[in-house]
mmCIF file of N, CA and C in Angstrom:
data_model
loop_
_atom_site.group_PDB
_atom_site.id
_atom_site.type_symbol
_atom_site.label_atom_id
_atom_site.label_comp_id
_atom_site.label_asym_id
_atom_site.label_seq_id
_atom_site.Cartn_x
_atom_site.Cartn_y
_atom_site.Cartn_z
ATOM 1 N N UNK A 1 -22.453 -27.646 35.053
ATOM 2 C CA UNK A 1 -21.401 -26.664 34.940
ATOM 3 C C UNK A 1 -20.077 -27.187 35.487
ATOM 4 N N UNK A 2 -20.544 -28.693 35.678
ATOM 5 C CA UNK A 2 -18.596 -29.395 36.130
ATOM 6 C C UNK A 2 -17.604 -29.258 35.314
ATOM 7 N N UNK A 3 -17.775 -29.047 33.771
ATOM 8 C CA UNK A 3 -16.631 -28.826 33.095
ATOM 9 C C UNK A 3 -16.667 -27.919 31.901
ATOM 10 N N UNK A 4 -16.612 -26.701 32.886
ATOM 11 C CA UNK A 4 -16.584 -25.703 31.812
ATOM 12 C C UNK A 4 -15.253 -25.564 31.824
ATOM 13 N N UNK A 5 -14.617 -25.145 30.677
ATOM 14 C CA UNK A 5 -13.532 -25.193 30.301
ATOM 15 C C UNK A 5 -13.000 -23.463 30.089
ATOM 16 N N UNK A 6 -12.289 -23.274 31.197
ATOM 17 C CA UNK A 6 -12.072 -21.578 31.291
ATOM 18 C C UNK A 6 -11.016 -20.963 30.195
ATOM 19 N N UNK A 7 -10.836 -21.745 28.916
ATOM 20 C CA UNK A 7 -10.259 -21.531 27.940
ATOM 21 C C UNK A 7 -10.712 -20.733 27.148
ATOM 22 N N UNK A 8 -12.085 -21.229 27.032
ATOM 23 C CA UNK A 8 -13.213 -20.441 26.328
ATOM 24 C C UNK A 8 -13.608 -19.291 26.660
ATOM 25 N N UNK A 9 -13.366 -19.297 27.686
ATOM 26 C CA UNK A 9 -14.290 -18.017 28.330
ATOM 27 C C UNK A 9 -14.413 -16.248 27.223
ATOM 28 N N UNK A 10 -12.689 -16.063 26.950
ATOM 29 C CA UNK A 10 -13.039 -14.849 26.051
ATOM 30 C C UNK A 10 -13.795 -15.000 24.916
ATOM 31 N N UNK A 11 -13.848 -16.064 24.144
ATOM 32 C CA UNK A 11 -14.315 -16.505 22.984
ATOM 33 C C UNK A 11 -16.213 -16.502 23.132
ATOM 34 N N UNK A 12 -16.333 -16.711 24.642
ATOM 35 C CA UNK A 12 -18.044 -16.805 24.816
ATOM 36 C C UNK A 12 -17.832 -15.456 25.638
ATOM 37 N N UNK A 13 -17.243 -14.312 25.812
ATOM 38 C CA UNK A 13 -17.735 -13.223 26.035
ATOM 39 C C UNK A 13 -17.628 -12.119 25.345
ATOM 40 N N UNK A 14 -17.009 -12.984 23.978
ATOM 41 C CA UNK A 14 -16.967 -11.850 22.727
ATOM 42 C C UNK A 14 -18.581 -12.404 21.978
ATOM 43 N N UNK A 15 -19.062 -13.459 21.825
ATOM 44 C CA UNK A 15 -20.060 -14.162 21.475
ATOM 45 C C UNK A 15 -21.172 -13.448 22.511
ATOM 46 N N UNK A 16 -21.391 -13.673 23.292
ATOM 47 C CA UNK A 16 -22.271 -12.682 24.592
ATOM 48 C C UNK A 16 -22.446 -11.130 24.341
ATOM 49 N N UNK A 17 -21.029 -10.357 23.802
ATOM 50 C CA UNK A 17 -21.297 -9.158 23.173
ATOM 51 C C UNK A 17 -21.736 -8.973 21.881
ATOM 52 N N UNK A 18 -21.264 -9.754 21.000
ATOM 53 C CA UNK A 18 -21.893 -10.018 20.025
ATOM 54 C C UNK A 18 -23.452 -10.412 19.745
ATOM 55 N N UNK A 19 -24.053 -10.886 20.821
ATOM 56 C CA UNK A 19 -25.258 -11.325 20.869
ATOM 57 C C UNK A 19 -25.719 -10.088 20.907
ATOM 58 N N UNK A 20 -25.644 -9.466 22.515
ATOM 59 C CA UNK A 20 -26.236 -8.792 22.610
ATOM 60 C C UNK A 20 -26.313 -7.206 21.777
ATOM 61 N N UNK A 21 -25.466 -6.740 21.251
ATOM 62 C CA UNK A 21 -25.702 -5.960 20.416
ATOM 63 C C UNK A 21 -26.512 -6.374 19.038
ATOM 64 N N UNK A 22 -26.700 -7.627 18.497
ATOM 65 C CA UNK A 22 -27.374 -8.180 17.901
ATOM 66 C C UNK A 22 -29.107 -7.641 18.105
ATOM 67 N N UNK A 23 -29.069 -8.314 19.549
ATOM 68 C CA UNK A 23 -30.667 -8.173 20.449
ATOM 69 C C UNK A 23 -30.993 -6.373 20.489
ATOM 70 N N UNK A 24 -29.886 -5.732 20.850
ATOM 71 C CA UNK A 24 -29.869 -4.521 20.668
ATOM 72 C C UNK A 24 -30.625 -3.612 19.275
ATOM 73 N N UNK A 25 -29.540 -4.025 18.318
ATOM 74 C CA UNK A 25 -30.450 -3.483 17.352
ATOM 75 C C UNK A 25 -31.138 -3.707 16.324
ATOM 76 N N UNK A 26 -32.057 -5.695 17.031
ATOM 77 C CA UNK A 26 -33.199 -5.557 16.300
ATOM 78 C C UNK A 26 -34.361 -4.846 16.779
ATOM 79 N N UNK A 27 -33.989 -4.285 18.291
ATOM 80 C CA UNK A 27 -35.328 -3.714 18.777
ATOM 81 C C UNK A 27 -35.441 -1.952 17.993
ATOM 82 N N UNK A 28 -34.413 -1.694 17.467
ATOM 83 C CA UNK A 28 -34.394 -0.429 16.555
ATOM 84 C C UNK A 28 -35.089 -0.601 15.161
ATOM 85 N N UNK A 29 -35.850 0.415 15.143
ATOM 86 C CA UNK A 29 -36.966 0.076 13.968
ATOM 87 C C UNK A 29 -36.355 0.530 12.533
ATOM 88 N N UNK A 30 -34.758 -0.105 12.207
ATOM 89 C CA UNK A 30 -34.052 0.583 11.065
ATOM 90 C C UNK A 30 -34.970 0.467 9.409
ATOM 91 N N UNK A 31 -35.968 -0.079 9.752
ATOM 92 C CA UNK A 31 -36.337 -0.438 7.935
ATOM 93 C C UNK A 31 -37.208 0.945 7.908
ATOM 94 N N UNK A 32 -38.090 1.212 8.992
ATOM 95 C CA UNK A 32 -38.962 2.316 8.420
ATOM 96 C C UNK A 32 -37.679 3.831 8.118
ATOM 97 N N UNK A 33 -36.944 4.082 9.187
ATOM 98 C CA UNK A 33 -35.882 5.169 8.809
ATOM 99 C C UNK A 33 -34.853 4.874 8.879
ATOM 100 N N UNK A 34 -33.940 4.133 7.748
ATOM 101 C CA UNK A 34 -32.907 3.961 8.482
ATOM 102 C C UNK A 34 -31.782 4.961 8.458
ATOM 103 N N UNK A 35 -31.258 5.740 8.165
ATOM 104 C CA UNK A 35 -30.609 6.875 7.798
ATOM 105 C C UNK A 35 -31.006 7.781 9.495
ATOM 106 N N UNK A 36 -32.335 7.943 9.926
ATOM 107 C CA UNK A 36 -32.660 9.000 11.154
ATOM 108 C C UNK A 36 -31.911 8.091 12.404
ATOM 109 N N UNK A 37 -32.092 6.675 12.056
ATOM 110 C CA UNK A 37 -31.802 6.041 13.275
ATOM 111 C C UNK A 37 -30.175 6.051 13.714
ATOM 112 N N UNK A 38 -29.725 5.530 12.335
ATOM 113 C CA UNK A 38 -28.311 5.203 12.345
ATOM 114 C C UNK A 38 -27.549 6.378 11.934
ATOM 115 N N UNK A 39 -27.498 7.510 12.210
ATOM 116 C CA UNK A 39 -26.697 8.610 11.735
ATOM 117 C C UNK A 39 -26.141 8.755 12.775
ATOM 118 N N UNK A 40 -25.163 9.190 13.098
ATOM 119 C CA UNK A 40 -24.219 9.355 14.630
ATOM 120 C C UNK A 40 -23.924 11.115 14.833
ATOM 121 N N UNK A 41 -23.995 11.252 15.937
ATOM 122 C CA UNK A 41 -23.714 13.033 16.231
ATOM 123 C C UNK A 41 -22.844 13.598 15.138
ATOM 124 N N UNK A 42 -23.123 14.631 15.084
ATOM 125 C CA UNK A 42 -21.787 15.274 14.139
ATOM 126 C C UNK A 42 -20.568 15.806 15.442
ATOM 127 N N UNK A 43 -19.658 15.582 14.482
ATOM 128 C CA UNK A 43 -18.579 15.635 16.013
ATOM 129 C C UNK A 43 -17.366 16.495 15.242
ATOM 130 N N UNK A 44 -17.573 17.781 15.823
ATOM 131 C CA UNK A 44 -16.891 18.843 15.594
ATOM 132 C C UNK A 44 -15.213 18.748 16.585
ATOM 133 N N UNK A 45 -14.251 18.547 15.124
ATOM 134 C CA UNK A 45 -13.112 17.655 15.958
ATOM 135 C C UNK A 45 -12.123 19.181 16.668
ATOM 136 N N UNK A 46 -12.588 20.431 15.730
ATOM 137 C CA UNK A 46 -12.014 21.865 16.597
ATOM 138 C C UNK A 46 -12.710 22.110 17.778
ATOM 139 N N UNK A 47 -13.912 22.096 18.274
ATOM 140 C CA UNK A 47 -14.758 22.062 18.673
ATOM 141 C C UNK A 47 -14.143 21.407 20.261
ATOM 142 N N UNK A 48 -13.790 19.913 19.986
ATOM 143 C CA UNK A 48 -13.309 19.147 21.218
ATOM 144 C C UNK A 48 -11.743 19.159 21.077
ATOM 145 N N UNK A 49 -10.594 19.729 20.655
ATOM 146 C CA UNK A 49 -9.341 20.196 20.327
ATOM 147 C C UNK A 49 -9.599 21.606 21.573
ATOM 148 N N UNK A 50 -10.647 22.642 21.232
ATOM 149 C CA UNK A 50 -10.584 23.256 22.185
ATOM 150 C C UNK A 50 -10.914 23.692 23.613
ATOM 151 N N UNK A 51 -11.869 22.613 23.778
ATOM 152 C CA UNK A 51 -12.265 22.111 25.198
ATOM 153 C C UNK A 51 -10.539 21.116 25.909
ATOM 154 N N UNK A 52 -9.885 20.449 25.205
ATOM 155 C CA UNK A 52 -8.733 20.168 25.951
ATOM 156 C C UNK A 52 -7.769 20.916 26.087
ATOM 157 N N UNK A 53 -8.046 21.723 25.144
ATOM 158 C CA UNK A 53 -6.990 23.020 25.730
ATOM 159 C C UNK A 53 -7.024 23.957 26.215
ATOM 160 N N UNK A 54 -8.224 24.002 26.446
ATOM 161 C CA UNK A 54 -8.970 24.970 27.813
ATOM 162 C C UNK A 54 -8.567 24.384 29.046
ATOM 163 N N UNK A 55 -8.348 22.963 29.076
ATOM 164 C CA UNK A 55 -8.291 22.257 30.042
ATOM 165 C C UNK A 55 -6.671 22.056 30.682
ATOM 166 N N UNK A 56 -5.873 23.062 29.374
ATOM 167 C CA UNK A 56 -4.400 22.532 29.383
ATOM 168 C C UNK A 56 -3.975 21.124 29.622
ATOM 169 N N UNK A 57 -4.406 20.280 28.706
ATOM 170 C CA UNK A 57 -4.259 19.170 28.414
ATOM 171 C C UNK A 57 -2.873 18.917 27.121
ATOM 172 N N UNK A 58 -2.255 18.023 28.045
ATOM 173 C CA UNK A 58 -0.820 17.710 26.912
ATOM 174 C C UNK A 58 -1.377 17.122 25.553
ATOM 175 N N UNK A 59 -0.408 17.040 24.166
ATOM 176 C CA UNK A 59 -0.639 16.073 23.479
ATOM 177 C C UNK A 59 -1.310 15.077 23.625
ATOM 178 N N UNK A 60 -0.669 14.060 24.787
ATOM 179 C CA UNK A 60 -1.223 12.879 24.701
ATOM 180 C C UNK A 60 -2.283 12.684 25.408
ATOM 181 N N UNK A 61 -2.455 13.486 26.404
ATOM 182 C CA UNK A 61 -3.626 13.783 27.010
ATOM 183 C C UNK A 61 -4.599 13.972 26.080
ATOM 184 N N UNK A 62 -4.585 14.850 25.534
ATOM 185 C CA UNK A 62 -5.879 15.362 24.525
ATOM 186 C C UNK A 62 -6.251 14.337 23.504
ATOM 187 N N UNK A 63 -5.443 13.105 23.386
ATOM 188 C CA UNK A 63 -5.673 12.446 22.699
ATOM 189 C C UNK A 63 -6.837 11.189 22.990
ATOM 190 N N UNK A 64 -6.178 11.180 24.185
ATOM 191 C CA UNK A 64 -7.316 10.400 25.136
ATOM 192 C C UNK A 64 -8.741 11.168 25.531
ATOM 193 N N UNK A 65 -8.888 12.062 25.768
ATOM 194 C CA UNK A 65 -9.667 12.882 26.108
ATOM 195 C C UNK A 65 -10.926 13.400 24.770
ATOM 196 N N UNK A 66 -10.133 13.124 23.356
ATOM 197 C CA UNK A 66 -10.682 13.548 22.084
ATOM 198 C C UNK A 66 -11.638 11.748 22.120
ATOM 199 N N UNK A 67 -10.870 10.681 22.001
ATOM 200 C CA UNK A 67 -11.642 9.576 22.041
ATOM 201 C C UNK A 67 -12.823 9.796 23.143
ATOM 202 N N UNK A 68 -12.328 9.623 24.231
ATOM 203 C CA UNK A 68 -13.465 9.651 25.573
ATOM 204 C C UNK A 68 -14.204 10.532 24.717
ATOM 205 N N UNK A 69 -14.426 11.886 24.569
ATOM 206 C CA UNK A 69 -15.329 12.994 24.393
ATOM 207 C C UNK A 69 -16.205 12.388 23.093
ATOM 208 N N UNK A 70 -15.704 12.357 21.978
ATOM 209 C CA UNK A 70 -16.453 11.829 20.548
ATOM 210 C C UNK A 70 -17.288 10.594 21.278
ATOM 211 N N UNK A 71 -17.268 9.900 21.946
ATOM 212 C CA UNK A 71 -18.022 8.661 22.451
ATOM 213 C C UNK A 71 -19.167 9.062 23.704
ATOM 214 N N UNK A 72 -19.242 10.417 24.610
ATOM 215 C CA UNK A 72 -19.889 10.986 25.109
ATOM 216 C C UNK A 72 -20.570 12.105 24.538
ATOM 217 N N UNK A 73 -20.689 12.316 23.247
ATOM 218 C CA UNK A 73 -21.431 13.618 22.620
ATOM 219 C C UNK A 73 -22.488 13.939 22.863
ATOM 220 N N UNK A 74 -23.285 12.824 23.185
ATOM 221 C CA UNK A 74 -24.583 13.173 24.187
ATOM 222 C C UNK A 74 -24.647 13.321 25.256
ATOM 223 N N UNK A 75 -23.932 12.757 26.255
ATOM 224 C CA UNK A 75 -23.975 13.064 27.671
ATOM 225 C C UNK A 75 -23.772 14.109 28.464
ATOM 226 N N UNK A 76 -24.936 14.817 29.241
ATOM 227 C CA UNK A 76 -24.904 15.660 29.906
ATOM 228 C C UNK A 76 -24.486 15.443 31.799
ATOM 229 N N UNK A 77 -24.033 14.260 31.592
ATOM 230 C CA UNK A 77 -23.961 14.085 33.428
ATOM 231 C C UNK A 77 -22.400 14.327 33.416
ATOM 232 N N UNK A 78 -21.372 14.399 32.245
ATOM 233 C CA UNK A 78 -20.062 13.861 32.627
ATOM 234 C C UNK A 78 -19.459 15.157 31.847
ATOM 235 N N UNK A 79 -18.838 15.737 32.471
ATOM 236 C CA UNK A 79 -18.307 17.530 32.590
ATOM 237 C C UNK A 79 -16.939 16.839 31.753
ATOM 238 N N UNK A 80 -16.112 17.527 30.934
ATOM 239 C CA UNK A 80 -15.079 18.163 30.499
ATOM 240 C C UNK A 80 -14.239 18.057 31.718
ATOM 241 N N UNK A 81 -14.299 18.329 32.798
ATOM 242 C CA UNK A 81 -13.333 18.452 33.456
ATOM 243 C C UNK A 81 -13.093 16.802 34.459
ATOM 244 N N UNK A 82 -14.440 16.030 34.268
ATOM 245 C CA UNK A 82 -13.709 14.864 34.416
ATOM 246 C C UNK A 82 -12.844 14.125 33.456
ATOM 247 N N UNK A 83 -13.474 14.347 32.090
ATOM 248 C CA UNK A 83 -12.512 13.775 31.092
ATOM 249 C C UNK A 83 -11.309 14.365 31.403
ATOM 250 N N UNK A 84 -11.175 15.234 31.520
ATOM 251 C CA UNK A 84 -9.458 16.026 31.174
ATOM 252 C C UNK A 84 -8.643 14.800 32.642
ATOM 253 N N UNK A 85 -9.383 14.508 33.760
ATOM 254 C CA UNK A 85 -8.775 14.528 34.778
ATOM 255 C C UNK A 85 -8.425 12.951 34.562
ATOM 256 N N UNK A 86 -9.388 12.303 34.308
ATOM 257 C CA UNK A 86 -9.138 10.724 33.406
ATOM 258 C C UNK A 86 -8.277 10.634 32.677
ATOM 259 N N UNK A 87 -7.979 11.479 31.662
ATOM 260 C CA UNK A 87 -6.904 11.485 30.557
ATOM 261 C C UNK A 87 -5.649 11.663 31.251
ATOM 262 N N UNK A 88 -5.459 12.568 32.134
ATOM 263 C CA UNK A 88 -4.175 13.003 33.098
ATOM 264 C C UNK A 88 -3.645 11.737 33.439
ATOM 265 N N UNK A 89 -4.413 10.867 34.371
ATOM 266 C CA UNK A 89 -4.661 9.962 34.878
ATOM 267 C C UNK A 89 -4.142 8.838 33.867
ATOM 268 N N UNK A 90 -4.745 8.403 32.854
ATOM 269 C CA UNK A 90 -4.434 7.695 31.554
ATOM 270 C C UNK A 90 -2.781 7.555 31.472
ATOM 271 N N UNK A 91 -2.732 8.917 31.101
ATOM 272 C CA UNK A 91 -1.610 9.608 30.179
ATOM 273 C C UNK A 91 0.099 9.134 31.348
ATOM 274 N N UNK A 92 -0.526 9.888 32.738
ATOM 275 C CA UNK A 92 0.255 9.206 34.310
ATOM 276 C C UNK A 92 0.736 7.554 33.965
ATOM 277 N N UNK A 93 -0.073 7.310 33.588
ATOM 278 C CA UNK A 93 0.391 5.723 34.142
ATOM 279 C C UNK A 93 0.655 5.035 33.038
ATOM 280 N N UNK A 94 1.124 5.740 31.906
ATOM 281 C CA UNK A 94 1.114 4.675 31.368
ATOM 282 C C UNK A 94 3.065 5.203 30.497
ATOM 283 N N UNK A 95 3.367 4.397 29.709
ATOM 284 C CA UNK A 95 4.958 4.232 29.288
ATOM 285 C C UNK A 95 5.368 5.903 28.771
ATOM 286 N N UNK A 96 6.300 6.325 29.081
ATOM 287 C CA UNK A 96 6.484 7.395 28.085
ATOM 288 C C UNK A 96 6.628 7.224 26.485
ATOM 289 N N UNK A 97 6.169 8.240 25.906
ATOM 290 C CA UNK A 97 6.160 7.992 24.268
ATOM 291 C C UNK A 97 5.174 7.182 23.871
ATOM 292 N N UNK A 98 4.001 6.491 24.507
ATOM 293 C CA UNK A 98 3.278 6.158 24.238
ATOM 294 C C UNK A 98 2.130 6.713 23.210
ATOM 295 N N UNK A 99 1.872 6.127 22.014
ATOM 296 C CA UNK A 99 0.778 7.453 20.913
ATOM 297 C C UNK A 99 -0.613 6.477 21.440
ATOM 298 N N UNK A 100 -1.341 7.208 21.601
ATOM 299 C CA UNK A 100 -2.785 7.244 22.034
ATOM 300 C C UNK A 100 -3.283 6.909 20.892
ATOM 301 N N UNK A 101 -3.364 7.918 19.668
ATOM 302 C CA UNK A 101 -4.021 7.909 18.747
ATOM 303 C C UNK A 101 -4.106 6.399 18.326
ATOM 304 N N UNK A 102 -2.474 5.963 17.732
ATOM 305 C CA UNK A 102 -2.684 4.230 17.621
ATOM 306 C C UNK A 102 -3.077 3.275 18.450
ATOM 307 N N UNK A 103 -2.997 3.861 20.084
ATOM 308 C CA UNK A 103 -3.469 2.497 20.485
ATOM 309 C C UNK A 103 -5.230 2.865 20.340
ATOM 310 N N UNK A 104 -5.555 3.834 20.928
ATOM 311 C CA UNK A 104 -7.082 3.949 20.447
ATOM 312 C C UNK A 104 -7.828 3.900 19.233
ATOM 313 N N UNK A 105 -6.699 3.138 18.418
ATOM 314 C CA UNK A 105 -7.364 3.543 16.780
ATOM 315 C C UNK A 105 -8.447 1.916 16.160
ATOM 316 N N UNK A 106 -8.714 1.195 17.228
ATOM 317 C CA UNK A 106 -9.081 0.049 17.085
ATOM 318 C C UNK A 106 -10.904 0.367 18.090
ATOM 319 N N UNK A 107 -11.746 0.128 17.355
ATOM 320 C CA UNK A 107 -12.970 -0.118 18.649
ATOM 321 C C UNK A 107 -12.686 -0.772 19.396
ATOM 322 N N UNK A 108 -12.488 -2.284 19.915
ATOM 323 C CA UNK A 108 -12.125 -2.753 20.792
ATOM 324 C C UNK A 108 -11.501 -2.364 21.823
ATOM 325 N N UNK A 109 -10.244 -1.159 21.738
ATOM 326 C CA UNK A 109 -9.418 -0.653 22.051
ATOM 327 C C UNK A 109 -10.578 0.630 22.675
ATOM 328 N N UNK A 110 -11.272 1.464 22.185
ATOM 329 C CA UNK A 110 -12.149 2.459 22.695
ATOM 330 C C UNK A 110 -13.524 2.159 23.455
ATOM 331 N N UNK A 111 -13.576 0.846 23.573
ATOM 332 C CA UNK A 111 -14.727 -0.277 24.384
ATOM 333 C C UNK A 111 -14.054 -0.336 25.692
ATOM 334 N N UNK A 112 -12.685 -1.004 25.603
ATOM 335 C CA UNK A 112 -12.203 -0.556 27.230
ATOM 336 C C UNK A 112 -11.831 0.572 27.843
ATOM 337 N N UNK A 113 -11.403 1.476 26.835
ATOM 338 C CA UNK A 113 -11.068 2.577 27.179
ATOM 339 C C UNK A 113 -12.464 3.173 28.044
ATOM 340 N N UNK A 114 -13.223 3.013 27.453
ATOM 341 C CA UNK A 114 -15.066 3.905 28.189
ATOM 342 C C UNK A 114 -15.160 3.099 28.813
ATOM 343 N N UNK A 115 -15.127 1.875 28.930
ATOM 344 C CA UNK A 115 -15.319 0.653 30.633
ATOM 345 C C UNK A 115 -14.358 1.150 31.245
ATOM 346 N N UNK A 116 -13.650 1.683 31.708
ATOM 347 C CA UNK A 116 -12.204 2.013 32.686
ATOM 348 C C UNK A 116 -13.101 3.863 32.808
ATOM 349 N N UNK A 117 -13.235 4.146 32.018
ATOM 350 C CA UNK A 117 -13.966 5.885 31.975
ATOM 351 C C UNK A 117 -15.014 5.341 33.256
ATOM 352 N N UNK A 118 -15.649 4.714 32.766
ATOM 353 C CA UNK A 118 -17.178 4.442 33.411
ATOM 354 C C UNK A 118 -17.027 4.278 34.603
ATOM 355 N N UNK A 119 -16.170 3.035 34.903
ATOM 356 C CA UNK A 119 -16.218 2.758 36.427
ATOM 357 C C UNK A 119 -15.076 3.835 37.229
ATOM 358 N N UNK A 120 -14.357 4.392 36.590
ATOM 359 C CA UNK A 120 -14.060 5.803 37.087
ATOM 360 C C UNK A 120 -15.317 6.823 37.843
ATOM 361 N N UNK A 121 -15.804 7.505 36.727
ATOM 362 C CA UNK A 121 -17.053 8.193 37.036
ATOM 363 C C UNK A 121 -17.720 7.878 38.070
ATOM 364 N N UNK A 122 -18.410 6.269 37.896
ATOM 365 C CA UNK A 122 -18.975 5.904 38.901
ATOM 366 C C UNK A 122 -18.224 5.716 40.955
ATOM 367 N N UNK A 123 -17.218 5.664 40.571
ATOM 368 C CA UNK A 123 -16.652 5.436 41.823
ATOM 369 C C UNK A 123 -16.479 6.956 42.867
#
């Protein structure tokens, strides 16, 4: 390991994610159902529009808060009212006039967004 070359490094930890979601879902048994396996929640977008505005959440807030939420549709440990408080938080620090929607409009872009959620939560 004398000359690893730290050039690489993003290139072998997009390759590392790439793997492992690979490893991921060959252990999913998609040939016998694949349609039961791979169907994703239905995600009622009035539904989470009015959970942020219960929350009195701004525009751009809710925008952040609509990503976070559609990506937690199953989770029962993480309340509405931490998202709203993350998004605040988000929305705080970052440039004015900033649109959420475009910068979150990329997966990559909603991969860090839930790594920054996560170790939130957890802390």
């Amino acid at each position: 390991m004398d000359k690893f070359d730290p050039s690489r490094r993003d290139s072998m930890r997009k390759m590392i994610i790439a793997g492992g979601a690979c490893v991921a879902l060959s252990q999913v048994n998609l040939w016998n159902q694949p349609q039961k396996v791979l169907t994703a929640p239905k995600v009622d977008d009035k539904e989470i529009k009015a959970a942020g505005e219960e929350l009195a959440l701004t525009t751009p807030e809710q925008d952040v808060f609509a990503v976070i939420k559609k990506n937690l549709m199953r989770s029962k440990n993480v309340t509405d009212e931490q998202i709203g408080d993350f998004s605040r938080r988000i929305v705080a620090a970052s440039p004015e006039g900033t649109d959420f929607k475009q910068v979150f409009s990329g997966l990559q872009n909603e991969f860090h967004l839930m790594e920054h959620f996560i170790r939130y939560i957890h802390t």
